[in-house]
mmCIF file of the C-alpha atoms, coordinates in Angstrom:
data_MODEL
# 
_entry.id   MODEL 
# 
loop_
_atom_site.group_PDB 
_atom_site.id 
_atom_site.type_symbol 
_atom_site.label_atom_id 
_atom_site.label_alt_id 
_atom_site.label_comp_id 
_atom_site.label_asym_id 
_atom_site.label_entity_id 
_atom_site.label_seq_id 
_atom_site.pdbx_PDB_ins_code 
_atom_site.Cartn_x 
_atom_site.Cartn_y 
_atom_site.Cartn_z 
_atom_site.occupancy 
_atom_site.B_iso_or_equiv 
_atom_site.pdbx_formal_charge 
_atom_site.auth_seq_id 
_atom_site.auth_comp_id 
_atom_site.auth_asym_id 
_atom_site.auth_atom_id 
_atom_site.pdbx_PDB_model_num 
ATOM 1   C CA . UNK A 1 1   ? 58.885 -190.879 -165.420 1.00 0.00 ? 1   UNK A CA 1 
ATOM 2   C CA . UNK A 1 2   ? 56.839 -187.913 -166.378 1.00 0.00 ? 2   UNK A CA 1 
ATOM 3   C CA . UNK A 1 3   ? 59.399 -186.985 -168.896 1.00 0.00 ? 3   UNK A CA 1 
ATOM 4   C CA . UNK A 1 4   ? 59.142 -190.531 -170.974 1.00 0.00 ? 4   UNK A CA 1 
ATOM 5   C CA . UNK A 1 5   ? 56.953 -190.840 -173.782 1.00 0.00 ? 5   UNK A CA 1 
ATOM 6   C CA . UNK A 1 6   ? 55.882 -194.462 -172.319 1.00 0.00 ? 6   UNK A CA 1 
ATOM 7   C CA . UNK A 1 7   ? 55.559 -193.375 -168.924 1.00 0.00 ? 7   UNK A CA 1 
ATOM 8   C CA . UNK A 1 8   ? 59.097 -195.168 -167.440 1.00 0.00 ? 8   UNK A CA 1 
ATOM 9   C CA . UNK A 1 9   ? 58.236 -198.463 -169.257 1.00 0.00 ? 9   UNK A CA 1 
ATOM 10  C CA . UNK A 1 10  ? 60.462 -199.993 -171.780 1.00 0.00 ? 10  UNK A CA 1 
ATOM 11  C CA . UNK A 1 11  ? 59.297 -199.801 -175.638 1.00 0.00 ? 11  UNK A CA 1 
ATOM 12  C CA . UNK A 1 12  ? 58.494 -202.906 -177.160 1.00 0.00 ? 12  UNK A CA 1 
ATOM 13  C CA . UNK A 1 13  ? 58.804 -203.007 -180.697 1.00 0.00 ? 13  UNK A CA 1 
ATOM 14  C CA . UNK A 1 14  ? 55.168 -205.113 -181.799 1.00 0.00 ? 14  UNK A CA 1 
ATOM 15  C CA . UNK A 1 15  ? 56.205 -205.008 -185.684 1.00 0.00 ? 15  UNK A CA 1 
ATOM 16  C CA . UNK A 1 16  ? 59.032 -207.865 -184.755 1.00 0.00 ? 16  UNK A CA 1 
ATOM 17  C CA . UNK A 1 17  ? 62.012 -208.046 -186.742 1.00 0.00 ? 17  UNK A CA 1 
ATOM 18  C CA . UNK A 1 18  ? 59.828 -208.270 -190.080 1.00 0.00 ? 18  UNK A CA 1 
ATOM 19  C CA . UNK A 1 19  ? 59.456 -204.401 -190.076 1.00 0.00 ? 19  UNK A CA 1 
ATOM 20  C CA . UNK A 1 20  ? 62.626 -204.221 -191.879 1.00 0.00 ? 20  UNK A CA 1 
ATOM 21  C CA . UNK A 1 21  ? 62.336 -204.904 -195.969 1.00 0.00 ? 21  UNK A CA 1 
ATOM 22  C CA . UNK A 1 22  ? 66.046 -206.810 -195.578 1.00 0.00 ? 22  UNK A CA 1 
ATOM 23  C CA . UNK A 1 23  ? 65.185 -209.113 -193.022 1.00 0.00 ? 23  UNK A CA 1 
ATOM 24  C CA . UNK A 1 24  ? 62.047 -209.854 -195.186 1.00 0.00 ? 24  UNK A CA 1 
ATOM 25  C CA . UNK A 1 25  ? 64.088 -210.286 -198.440 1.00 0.00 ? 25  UNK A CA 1 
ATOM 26  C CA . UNK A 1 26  ? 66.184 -212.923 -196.470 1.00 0.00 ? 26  UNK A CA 1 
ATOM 27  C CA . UNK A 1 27  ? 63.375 -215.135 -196.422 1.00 0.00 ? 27  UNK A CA 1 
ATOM 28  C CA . UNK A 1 28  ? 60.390 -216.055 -194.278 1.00 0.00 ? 28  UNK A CA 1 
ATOM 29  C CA . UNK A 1 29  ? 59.110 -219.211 -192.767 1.00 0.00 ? 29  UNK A CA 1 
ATOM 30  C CA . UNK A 1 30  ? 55.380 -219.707 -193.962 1.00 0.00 ? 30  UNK A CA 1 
ATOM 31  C CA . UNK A 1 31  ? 54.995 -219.295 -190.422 1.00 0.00 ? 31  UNK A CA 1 
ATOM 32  C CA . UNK A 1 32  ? 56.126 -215.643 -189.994 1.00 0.00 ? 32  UNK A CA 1 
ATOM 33  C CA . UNK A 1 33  ? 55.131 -215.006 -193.404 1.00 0.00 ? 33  UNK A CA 1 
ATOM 34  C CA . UNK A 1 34  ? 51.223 -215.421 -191.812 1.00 0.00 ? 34  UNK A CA 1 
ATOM 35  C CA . UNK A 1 35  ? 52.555 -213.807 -188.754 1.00 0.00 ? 35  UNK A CA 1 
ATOM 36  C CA . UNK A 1 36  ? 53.091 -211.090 -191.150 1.00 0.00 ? 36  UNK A CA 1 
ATOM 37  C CA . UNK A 1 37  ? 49.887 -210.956 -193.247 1.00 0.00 ? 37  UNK A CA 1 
ATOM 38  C CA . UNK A 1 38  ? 47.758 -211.066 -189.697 1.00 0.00 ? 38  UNK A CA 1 
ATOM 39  C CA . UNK A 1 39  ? 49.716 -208.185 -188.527 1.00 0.00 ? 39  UNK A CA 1 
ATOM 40  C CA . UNK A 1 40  ? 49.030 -205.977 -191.435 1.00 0.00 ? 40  UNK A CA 1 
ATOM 41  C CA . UNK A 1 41  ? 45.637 -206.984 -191.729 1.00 0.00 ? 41  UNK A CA 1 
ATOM 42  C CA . UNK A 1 42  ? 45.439 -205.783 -188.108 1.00 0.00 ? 42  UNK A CA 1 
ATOM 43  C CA . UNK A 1 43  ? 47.079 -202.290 -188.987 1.00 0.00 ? 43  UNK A CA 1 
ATOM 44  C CA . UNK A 1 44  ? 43.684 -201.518 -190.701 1.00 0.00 ? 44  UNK A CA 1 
ATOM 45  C CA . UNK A 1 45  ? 41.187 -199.357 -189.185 1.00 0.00 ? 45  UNK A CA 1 
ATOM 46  C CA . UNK A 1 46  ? 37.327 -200.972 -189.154 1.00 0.00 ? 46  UNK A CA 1 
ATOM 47  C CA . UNK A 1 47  ? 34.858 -198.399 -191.215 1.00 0.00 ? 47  UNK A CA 1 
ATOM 48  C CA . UNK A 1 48  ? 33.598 -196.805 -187.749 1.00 0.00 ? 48  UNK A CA 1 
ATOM 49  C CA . UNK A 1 49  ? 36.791 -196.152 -186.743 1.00 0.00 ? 49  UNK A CA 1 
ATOM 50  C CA . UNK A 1 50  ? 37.956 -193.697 -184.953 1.00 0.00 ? 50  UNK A CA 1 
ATOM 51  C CA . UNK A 1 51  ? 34.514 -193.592 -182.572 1.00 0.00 ? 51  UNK A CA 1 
ATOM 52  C CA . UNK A 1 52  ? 32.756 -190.361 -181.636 1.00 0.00 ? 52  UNK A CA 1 
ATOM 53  C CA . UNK A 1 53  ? 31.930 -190.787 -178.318 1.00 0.00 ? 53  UNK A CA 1 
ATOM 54  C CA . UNK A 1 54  ? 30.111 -187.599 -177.474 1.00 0.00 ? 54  UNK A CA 1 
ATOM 55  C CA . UNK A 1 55  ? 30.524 -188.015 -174.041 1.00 0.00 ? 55  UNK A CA 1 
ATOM 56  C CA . UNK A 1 56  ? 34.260 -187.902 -174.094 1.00 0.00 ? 56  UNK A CA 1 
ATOM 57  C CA . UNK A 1 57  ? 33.801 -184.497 -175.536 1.00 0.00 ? 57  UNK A CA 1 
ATOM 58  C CA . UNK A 1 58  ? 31.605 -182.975 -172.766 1.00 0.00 ? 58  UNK A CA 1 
ATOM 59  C CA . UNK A 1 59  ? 33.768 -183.836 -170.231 1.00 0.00 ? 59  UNK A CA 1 
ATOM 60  C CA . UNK A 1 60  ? 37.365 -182.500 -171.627 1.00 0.00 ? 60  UNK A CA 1 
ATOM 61  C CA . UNK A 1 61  ? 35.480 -179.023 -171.750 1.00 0.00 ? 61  UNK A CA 1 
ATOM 62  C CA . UNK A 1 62  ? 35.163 -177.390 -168.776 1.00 0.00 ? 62  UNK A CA 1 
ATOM 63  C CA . UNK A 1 63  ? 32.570 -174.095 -167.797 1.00 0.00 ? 63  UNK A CA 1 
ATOM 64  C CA . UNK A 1 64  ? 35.250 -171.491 -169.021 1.00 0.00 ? 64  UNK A CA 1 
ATOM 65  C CA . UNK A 1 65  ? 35.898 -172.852 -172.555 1.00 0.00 ? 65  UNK A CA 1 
ATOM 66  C CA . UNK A 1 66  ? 32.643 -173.476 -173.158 1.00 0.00 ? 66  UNK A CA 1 
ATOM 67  C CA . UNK A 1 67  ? 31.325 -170.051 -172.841 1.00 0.00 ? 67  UNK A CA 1 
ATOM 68  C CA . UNK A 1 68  ? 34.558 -168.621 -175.056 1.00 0.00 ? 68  UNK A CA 1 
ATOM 69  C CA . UNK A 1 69  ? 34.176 -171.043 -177.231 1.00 0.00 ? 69  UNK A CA 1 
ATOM 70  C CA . UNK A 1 70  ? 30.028 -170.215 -177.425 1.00 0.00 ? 70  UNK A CA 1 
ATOM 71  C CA . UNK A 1 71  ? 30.112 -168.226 -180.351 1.00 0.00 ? 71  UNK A CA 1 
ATOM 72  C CA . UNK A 1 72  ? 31.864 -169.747 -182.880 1.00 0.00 ? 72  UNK A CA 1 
ATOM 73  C CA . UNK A 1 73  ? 30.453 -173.399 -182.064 1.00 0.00 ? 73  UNK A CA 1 
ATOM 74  C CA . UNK A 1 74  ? 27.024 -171.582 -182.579 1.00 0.00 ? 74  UNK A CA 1 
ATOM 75  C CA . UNK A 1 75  ? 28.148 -170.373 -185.878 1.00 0.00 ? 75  UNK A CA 1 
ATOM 76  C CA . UNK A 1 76  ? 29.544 -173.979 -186.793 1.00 0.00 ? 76  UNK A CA 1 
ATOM 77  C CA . UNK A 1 77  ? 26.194 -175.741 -186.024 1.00 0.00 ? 77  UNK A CA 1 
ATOM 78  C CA . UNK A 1 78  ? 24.207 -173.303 -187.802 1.00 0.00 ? 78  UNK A CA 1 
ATOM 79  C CA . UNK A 1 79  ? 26.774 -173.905 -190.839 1.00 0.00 ? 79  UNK A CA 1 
ATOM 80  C CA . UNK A 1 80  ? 27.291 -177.372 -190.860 1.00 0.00 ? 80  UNK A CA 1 
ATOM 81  C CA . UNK A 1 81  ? 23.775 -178.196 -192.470 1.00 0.00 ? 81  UNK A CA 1 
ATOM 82  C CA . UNK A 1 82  ? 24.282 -175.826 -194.827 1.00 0.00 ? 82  UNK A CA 1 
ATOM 83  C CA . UNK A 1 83  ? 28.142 -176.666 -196.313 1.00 0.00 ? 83  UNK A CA 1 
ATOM 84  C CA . UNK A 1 84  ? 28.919 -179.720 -194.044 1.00 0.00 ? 84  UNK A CA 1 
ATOM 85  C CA . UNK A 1 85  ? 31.391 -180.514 -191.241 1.00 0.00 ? 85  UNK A CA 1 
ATOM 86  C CA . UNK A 1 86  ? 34.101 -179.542 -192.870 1.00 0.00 ? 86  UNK A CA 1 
ATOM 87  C CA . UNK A 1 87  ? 34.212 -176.689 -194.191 1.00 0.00 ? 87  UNK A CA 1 
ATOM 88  C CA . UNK A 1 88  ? 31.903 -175.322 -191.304 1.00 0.00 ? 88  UNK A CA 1 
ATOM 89  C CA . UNK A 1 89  ? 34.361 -175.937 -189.016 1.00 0.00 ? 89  UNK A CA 1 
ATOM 90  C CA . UNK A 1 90  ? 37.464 -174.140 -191.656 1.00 0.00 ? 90  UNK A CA 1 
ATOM 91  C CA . UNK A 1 91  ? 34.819 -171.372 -191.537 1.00 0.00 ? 91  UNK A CA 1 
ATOM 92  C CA . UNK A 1 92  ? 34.730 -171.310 -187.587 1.00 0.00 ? 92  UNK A CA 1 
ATOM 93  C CA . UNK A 1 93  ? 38.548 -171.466 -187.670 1.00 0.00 ? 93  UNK A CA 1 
ATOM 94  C CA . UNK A 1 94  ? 39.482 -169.033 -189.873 1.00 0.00 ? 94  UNK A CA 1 
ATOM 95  C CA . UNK A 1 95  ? 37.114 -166.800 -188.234 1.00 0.00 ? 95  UNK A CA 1 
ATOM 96  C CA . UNK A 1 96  ? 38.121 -166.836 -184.477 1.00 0.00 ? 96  UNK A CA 1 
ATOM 97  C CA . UNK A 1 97  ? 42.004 -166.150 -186.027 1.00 0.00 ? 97  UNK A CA 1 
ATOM 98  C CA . UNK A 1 98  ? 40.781 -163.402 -187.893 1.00 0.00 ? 98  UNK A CA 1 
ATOM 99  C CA . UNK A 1 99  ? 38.615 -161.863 -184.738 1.00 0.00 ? 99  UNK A CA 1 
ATOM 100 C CA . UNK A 1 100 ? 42.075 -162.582 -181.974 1.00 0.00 ? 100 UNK A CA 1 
ATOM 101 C CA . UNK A 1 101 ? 44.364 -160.953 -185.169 1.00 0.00 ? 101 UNK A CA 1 
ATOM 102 C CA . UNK A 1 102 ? 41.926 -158.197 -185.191 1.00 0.00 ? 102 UNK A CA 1 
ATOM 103 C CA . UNK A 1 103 ? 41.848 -157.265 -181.666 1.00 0.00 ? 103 UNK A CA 1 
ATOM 104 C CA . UNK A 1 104 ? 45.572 -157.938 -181.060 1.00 0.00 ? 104 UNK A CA 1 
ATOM 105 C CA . UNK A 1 105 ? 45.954 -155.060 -183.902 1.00 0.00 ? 105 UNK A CA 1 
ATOM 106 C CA . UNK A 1 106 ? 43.549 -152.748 -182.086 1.00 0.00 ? 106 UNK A CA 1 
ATOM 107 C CA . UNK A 1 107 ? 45.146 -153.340 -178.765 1.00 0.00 ? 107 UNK A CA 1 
ATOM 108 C CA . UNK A 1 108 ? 48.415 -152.780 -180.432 1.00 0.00 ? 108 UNK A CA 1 
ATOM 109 C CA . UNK A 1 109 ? 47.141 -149.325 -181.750 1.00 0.00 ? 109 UNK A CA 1 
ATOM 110 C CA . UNK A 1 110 ? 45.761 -148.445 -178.824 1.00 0.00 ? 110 UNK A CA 1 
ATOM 111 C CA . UNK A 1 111 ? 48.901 -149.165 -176.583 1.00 0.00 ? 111 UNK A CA 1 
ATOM 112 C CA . UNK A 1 112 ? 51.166 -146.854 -179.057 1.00 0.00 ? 112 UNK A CA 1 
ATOM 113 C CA . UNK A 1 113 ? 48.859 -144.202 -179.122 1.00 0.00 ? 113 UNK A CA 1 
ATOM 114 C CA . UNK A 1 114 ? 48.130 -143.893 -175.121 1.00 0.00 ? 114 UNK A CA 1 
ATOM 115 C CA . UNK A 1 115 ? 51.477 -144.976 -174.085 1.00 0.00 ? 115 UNK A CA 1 
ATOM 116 C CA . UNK A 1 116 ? 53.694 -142.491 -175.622 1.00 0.00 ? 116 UNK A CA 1 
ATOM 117 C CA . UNK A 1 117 ? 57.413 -141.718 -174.099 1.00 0.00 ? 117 UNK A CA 1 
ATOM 118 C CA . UNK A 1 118 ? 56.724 -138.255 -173.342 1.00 0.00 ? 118 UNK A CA 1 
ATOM 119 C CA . UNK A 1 119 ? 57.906 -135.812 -170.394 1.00 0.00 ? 119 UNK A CA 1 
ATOM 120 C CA . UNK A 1 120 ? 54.963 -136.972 -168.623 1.00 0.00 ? 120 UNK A CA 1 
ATOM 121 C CA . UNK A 1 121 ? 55.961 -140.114 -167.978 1.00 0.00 ? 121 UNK A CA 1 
ATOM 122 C CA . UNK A 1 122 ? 59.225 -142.309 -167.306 1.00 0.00 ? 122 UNK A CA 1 
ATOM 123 C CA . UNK A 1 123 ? 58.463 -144.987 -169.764 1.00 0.00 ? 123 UNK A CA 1 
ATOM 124 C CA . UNK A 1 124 ? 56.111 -146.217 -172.811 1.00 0.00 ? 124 UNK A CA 1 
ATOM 125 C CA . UNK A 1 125 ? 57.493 -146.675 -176.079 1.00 0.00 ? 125 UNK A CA 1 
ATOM 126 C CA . UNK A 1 126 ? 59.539 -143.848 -177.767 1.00 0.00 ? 126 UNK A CA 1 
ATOM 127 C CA . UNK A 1 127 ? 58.543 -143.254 -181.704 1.00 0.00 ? 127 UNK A CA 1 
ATOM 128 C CA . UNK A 1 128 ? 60.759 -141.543 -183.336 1.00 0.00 ? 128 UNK A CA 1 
ATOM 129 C CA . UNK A 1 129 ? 60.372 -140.157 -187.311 1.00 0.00 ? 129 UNK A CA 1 
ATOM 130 C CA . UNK A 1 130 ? 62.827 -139.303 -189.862 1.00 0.00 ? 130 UNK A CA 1 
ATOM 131 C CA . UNK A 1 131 ? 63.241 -136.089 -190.678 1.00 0.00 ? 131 UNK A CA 1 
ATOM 132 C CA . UNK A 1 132 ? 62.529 -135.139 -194.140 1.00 0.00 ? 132 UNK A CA 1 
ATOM 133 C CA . UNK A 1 133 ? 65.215 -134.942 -196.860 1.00 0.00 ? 133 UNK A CA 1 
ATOM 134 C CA . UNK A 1 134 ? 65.673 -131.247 -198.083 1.00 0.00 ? 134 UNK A CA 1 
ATOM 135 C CA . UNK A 1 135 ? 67.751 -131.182 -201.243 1.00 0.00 ? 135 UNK A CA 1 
ATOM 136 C CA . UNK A 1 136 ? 69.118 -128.132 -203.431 1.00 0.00 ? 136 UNK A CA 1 
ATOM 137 C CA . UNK A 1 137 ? 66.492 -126.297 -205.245 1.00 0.00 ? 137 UNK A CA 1 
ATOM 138 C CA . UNK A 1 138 ? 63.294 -127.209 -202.150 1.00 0.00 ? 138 UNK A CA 1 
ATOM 139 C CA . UNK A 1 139 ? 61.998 -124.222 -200.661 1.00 0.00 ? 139 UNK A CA 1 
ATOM 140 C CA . UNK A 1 140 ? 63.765 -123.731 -197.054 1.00 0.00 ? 140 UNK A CA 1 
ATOM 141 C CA . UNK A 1 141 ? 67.170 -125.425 -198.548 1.00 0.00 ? 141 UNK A CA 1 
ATOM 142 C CA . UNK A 1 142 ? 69.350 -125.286 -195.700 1.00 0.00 ? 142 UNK A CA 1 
ATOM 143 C CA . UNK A 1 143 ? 66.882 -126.331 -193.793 1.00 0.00 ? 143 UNK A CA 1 
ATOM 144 C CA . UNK A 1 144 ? 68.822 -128.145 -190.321 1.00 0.00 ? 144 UNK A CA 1 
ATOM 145 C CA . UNK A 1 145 ? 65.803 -129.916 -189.104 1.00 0.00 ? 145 UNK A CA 1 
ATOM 146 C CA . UNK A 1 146 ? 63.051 -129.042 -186.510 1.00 0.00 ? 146 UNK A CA 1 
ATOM 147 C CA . UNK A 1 147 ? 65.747 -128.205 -183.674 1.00 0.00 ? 147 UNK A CA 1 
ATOM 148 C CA . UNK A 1 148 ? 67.420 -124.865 -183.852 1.00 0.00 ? 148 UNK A CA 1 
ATOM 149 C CA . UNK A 1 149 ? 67.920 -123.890 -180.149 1.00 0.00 ? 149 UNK A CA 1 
ATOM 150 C CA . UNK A 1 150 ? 69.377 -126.266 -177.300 1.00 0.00 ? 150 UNK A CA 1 
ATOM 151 C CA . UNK A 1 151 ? 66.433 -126.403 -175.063 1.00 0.00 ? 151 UNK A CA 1 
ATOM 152 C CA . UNK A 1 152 ? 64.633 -128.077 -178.178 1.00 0.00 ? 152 UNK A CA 1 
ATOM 153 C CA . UNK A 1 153 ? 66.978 -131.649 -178.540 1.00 0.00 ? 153 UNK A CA 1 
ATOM 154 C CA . UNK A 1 154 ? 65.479 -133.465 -175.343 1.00 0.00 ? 154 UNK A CA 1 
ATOM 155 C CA . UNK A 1 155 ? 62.214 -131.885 -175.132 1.00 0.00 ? 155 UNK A CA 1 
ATOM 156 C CA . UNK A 1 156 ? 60.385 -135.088 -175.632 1.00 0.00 ? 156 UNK A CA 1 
ATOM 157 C CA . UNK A 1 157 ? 56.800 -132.845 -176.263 1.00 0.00 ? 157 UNK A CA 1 
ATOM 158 C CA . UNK A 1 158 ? 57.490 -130.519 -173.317 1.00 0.00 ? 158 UNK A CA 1 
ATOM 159 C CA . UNK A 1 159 ? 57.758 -127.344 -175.317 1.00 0.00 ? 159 UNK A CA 1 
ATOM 160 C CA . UNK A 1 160 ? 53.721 -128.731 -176.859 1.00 0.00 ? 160 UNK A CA 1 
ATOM 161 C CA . UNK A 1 161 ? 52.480 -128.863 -173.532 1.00 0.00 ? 161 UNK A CA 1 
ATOM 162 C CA . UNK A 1 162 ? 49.262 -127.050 -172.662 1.00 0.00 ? 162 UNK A CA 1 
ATOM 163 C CA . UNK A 1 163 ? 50.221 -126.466 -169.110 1.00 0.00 ? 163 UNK A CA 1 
# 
C-alpha cells in the first residue's frame, strides 16, 4: 500500500520483548542477556558512518535545481574553506530565505500598488484608510470627513480621474 509506512508489509519489532525496562527487571537468561548486549552493540554507528557517496547526490538533482540552486552552492564552496561546512552552509541558508522573503515583499508591494480597486477595474484589492480624528479645539472642528455631496460615497477615485 502506498499509504503504509512499510509499504503493505507487517512491522516486525527487531528489539524483542527486551525493549521494555519491566520485562528486563524480571530477569534474563545469560542467554538473552548476550542477545541483549549484541543488539546494543549493534545500535552503534561505525566512525564513517553515515557514507557520503557523492554519486548519490548527482543523481537526486536534476537540470532545473541545479541551475536555481547555482548561486548559493557557489557561495557555499567558496565559504566552506574559509569558516567550514557548517556554518557555510547556515550562511547559504539563511541567505536564500532572506533573498525569497525579500522578493515575496517586493512582489507584495508591487501587487498593492498596481492592482488597486478602482473604477477602472472590477477587482484588485480595496485599501481603505481611517479617517482622521478631529476633536474640539482642531482647526476645521466639525469637520464630517472627506465626503460632503452624494456623488462622492462610491466614487472609488472616479472624481481623480484625468480623463
Amino acid at each position: 500500500m502506498a499509504s503504509s509506512d512499510t509499504g503493505g508489509v507487517k512491522a516486525m519489532a527487531i528489539a524483542g520483548r527486551m525493549v521494555r525496562e519491566r520485562e528486563r527487571l524480571l530477569g534474563m537468561s545469560a542467554e538473552e542477556r548476550a542477545w541483549r548486549k549484541q543488539w546494543l552493540k549493534d545500535q552503534e554507528l561505525s566512525p564513517n558512518e553515515p557514507k557520503y557517496v557523492p554519486e548519490y547526490w548527482q543523481a537526486r538533482i536534476n537540470p532545473i535545481r541545479k541551475f536555481y540552486r547555482f548561486p548559493l552552492d557557489t557561495v557555499h564552496n567558496m565559504l566552506t574553506p574559509v569558516i567550514g561546512n557548517v556554518p557555510a552552509y547556515h550562511v547559504r541558508f539563511w541567505t536564500g530565505k532572506f533573498l525569497m522573503s525579500v522578493a515575496a515583499i517586493c512582489g507584495t508591494i508591487y501587487y498593492f500598488k498596481y492592482n488597486q480597486n478602482d473604477w477602472t477595474r472590477k477587482g484588485g484589492w480595496r485599501v481603505i484608510s481611517s479617517r482622521q480624528a478631529c476633536l474640539p479645539g482642531d482647526p476645521g472642528y466639525p469637520k464630517l470627513g472627506d465626503r460632503s455631496k452624494p456623488n462622492e460615497y462610491a466614487a472609488r477615485g472616479f472624481n481623480e480621474s484625468p480623463i
